[in-house]
PDB file of C-alpha atoms in Angstrom:
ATOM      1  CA  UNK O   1     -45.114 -27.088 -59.743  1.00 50.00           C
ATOM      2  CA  UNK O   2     -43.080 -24.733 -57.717  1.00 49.00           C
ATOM      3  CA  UNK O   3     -41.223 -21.593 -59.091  1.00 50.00           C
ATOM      4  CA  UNK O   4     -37.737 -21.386 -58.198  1.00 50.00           C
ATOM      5  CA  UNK O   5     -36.842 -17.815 -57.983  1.00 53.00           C
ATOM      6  CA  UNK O   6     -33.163 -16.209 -57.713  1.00 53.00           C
ATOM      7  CA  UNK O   7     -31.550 -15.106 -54.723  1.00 51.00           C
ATOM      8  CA  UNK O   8     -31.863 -11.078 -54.354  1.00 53.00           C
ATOM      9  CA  UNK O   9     -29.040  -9.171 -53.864  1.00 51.00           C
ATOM     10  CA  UNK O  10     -29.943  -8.473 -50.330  1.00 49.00           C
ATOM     11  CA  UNK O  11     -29.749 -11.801 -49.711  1.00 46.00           C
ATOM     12  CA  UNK O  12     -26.452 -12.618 -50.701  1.00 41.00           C
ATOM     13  CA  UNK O  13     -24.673  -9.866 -49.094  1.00 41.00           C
ATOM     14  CA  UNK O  14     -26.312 -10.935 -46.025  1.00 44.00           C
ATOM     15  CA  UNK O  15     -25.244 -14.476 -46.776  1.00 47.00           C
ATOM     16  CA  UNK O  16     -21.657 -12.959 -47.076  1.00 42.00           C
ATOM     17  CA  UNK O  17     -21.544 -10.686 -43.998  1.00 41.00           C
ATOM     18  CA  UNK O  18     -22.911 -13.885 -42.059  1.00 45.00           C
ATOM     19  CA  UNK O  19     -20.260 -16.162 -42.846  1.00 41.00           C
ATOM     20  CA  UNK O  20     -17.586 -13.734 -42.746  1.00 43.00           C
ATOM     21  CA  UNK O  21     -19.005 -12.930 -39.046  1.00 40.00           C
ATOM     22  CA  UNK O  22     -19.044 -17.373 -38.382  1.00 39.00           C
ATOM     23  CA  UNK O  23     -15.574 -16.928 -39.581  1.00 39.00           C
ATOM     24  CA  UNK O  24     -14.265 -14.435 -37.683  1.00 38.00           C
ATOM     25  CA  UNK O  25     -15.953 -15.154 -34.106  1.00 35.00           C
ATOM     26  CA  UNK O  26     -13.679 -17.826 -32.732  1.00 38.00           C
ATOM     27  CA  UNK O  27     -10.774 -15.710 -33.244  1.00 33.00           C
ATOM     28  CA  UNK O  28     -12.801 -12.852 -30.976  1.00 32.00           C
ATOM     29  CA  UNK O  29     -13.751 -15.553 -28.790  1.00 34.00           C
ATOM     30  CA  UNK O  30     -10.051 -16.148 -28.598  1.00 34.00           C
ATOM     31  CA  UNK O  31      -9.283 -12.929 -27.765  1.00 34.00           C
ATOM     32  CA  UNK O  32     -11.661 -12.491 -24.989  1.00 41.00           C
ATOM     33  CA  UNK O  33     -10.844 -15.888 -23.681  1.00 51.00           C
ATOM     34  CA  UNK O  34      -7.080 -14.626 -23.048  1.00 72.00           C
ATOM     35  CA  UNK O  35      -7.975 -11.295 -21.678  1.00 80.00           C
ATOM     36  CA  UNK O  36      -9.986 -10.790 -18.135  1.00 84.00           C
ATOM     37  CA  UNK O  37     -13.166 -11.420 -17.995  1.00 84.00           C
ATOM     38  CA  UNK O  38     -16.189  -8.557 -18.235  1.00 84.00           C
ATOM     39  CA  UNK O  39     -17.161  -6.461 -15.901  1.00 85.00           C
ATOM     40  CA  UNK O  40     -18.989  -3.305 -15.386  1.00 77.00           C
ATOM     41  CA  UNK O  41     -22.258  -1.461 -15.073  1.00 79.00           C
ATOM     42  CA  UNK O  42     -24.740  -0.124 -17.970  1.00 74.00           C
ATOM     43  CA  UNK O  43     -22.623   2.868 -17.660  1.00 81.00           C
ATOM     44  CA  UNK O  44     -19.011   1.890 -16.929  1.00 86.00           C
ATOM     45  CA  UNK O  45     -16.720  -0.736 -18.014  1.00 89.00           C
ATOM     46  CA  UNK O  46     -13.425  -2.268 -16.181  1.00 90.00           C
ATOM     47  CA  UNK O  47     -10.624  -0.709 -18.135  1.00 88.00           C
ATOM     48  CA  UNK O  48      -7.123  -3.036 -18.483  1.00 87.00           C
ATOM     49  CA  UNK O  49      -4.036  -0.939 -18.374  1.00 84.00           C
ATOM     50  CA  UNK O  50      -1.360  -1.317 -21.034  1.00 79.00           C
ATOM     51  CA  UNK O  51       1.604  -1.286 -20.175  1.00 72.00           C
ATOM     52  CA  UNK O  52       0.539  -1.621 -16.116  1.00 67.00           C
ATOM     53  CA  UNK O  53       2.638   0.496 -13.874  1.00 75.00           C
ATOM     54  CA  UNK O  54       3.988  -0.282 -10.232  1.00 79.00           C
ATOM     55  CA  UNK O  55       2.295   1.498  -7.700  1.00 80.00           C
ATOM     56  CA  UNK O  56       4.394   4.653  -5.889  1.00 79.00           C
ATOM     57  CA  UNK O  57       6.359   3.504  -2.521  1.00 83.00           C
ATOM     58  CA  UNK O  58       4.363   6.504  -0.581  1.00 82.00           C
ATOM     59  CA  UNK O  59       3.235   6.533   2.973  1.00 86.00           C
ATOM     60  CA  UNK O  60      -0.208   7.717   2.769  1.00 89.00           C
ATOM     61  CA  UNK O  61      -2.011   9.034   5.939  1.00 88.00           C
ATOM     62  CA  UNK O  62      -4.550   6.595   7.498  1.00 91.00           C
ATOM     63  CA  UNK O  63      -7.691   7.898   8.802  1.00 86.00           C
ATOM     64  CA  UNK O  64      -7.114   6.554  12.083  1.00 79.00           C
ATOM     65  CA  UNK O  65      -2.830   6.237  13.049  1.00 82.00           C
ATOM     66  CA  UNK O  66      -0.108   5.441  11.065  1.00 87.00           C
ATOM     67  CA  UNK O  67       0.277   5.143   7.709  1.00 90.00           C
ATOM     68  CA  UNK O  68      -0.865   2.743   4.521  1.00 91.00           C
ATOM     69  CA  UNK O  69       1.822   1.723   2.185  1.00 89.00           C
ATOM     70  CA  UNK O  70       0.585   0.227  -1.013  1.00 88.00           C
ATOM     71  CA  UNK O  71       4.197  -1.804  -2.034  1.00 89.00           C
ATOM     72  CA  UNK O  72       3.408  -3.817   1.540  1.00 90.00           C
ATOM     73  CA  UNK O  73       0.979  -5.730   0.014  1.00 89.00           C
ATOM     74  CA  UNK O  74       2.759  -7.035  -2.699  1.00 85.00           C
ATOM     75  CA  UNK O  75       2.139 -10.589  -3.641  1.00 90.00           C
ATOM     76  CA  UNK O  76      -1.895 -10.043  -2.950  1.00 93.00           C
ATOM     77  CA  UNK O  77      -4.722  -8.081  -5.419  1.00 95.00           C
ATOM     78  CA  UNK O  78      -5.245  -4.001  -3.783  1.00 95.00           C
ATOM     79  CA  UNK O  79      -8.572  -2.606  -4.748  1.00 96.00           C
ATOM     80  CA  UNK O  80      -7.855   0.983  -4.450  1.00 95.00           C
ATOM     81  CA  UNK O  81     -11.133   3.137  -4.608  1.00 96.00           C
ATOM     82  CA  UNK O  82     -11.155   6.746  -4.431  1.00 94.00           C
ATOM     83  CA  UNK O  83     -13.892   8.279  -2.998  1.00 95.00           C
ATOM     84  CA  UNK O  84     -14.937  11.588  -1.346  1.00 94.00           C
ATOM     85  CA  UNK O  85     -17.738  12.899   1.170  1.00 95.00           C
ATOM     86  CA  UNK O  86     -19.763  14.907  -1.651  1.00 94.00           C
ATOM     87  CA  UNK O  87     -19.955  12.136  -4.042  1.00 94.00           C
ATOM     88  CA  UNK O  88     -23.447  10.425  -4.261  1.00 94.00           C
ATOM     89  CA  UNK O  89     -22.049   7.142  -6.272  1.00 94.00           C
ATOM     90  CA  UNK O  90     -18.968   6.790  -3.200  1.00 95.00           C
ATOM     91  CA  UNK O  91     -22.030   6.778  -0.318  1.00 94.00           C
ATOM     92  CA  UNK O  92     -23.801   3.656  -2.225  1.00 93.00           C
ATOM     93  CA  UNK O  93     -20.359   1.840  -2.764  1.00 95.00           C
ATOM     94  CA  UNK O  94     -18.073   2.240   0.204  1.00 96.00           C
ATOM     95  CA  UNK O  95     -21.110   0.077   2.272  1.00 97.00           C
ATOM     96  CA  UNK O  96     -20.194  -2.466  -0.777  1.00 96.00           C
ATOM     97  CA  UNK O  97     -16.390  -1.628  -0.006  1.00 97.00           C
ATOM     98  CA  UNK O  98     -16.866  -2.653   3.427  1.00 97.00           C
ATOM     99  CA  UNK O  99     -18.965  -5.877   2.208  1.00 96.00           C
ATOM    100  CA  UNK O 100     -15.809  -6.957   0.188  1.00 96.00           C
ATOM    101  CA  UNK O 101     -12.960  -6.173   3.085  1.00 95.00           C
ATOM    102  CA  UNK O 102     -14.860  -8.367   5.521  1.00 95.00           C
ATOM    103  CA  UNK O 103     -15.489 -11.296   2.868  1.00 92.00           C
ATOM    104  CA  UNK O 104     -12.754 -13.192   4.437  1.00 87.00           C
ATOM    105  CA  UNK O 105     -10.847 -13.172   0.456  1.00 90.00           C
ATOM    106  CA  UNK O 106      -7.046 -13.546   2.389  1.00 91.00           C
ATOM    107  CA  UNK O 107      -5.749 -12.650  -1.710  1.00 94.00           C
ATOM    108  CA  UNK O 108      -7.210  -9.347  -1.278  1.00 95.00           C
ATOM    109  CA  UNK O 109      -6.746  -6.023   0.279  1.00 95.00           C
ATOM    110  CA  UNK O 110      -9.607  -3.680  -0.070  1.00 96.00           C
ATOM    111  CA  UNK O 111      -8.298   0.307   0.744  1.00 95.00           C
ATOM    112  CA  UNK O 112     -10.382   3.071   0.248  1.00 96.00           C
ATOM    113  CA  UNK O 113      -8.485   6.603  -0.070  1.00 94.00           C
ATOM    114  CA  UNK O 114     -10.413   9.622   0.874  1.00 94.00           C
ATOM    115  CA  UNK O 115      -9.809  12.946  -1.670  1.00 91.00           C
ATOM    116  CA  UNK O 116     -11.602  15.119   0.339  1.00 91.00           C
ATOM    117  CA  UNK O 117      -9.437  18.456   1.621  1.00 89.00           C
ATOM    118  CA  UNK O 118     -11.017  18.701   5.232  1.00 88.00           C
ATOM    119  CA  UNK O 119      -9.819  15.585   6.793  1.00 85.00           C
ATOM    120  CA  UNK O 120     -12.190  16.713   9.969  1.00 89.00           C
ATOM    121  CA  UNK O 121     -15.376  15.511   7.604  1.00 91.00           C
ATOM    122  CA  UNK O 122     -14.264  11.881   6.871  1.00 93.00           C
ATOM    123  CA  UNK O 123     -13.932  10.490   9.975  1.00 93.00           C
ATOM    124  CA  UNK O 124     -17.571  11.605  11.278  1.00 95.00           C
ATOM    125  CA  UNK O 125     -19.083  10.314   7.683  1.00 95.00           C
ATOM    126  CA  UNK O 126     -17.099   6.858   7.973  1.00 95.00           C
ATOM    127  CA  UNK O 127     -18.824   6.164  11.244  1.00 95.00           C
ATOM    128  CA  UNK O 128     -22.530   7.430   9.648  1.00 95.00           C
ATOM    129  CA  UNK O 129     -21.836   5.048   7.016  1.00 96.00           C
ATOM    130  CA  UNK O 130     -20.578   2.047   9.456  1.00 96.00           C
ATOM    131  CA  UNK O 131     -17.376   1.368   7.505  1.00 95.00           C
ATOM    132  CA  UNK O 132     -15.730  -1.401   9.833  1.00 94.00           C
ATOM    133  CA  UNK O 133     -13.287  -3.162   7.812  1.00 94.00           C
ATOM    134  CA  UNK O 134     -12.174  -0.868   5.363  1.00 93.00           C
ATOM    135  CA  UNK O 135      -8.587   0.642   5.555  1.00 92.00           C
ATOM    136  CA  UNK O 136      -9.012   4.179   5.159  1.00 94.00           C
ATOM    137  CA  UNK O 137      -6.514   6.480   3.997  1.00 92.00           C
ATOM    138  CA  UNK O 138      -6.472   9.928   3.628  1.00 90.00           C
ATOM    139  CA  UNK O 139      -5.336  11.760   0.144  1.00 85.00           C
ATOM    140  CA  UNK O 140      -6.355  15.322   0.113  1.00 78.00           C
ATOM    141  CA  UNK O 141      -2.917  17.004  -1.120  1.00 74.00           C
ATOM    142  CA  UNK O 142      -2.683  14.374  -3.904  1.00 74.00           C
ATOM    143  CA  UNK O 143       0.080  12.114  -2.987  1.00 72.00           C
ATOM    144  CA  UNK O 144      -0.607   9.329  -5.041  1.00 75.00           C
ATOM    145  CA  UNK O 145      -3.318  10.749  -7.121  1.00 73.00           C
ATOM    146  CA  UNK O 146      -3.845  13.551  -9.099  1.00 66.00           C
ATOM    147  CA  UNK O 147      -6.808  14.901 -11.587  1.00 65.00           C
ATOM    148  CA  UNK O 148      -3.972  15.999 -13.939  1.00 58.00           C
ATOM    149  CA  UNK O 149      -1.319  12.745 -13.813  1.00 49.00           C
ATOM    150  CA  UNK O 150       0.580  14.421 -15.384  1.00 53.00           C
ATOM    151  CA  UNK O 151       1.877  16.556 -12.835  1.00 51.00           C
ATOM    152  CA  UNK O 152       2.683  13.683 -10.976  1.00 53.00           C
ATOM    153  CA  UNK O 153       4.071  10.379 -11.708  1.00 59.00           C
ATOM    154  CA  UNK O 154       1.490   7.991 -10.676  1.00 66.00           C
ATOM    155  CA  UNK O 155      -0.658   5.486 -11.893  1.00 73.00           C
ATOM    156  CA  UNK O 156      -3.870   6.701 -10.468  1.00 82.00           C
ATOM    157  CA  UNK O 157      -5.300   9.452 -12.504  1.00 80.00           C
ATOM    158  CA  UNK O 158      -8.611  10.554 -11.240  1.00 83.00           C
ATOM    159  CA  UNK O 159     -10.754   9.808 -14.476  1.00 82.00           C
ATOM    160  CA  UNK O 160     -13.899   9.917 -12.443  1.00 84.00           C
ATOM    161  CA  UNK O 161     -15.325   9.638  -8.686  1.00 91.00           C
ATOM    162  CA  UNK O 162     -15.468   7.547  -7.136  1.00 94.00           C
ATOM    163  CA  UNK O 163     -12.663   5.333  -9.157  1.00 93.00           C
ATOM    164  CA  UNK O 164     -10.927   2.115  -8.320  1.00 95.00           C
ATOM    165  CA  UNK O 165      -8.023   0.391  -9.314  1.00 93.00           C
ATOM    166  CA  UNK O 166      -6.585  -2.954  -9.300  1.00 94.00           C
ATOM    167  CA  UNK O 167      -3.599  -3.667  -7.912  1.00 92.00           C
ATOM    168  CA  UNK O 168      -2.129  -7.176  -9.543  1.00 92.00           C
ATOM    169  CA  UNK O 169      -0.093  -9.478  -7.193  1.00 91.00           C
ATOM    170  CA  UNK O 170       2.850  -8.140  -9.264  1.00 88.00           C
ATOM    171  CA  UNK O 171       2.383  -5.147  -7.435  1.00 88.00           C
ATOM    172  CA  UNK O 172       1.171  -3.122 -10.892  1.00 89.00           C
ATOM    173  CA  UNK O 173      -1.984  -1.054 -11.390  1.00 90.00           C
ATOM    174  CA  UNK O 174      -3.470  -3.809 -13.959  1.00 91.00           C
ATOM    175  CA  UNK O 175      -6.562  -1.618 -14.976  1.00 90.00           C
ATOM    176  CA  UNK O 176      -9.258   1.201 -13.297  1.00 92.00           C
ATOM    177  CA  UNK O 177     -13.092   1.502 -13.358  1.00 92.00           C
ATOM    178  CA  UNK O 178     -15.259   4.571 -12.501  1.00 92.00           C
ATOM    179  CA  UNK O 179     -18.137   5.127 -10.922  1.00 92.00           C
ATOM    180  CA  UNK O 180     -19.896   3.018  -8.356  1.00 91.00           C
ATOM    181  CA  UNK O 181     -19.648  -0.830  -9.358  1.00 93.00           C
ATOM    182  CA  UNK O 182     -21.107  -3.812  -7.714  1.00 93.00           C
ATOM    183  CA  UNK O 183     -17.795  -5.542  -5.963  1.00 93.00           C
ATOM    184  CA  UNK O 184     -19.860  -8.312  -4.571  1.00 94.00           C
ATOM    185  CA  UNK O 185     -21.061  -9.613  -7.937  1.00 94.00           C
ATOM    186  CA  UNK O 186     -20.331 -12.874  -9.814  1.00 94.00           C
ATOM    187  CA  UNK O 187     -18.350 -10.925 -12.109  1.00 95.00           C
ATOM    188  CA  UNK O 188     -15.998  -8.940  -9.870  1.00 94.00           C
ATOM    189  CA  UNK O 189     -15.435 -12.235  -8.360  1.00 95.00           C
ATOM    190  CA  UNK O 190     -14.247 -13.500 -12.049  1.00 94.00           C
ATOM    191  CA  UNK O 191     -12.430 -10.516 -12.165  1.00 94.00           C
ATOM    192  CA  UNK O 192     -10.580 -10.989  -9.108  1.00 94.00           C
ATOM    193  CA  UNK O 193      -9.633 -14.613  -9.591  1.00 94.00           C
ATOM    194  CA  UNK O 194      -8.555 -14.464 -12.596  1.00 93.00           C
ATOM    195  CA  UNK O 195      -6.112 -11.180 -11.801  1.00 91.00           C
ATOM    196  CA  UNK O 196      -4.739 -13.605  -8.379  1.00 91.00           C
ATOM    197  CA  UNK O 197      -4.048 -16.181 -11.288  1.00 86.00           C
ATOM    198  CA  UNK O 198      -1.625 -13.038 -13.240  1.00 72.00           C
ATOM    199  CA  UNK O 199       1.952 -13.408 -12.514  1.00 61.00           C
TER     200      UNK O 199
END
């Protein structure tokens, strides 16, 4: 004969918290479904910007002639990444950078803005790292980005370095991630088709 013995306590609440969890998962599932997909590192995380801003109409220097202007390239996704000479995490992902520019993706523009306030260091560390396909501009004086945004109206606040931003093909900043991140990946490739699909 077998005893039948009474569920504990502890096992009820856990039956609870279980089916409230069943209950509530296709609703998260929903919301993840609707948003863009994941993507980060064990340390970082892409951020989405509410509320995404345009980017600023601003000539900024390029490294070699001329001049980059971010509103051209409306209609296709801008990964901006800020980077600078001293900063160990920008020398592992601008090789990356260059990987991604020369992927042959014609929906995507891959810029990479130097921060660095002696222009005369860039260009020699561009050519040690063998950055070929990059477009390389040059930001020391903070013309589109600042540490403090608010001194400035843009939408790229330096939050970390390196740091790069999506550009939608609305021609809005549609969300940021810092530190180095691997643009080649799966996931970044998620990330960028489903922001190309974003109107």
């Amino acid at each position: 004969m077998t005893s039948v013995r009474a569920p504990t306590r502890r096992a009820v609440v856990a039956g609870m918290i279980g089916a409230g969890a069943s209950l509530a998962m296709p609703a998260a599932r929903l919301r993840a479904a609707s948003g863009p997909p994941p993507f980060g590192t064990v340390r970082h995380q892409f951020t989405q910007v509410e509320g995404a801003r345009p980017v600023p109409q601003v000539a900024i220097p390029a490294l070699a002639a001329g001049a980059l202007d971010l509103t051209a390239f409306k209609g296709r996704l801008v990964l901006v990444n800020f980077w600078a000479t001293w900063c160990a995490a920008c020398r592992t992902e601008l090789p990356m950078l260059d990987r991604l520019a020369a992927s042959g993706r014609s929906d995507l523009v891959v810029v990479a803005v130097s921060t660095d306030r002696n222009r005369a260091q860039v260009a020699p560390y561009v050519k040690q790292l063998k950055l070929r396909h990059l477009a390389i501009g040059f930001d020391p004086g903070g013309l589109v980005s600042r540490v403090d945004a608010a001194e400035l109206d843009t939408p790229f606040a330096l939050y970390g370095m390196p740091i790069s931003f999506l550009v939608g093909v609305s021609g809005e900043v549609e969300g940021y991630m810092t530190g180095e991140a691997d643009w080649l990946s799966a996931e970044a490739e998620a990330l960028f088709d489903y922001y190309a699909r974003v109107r």
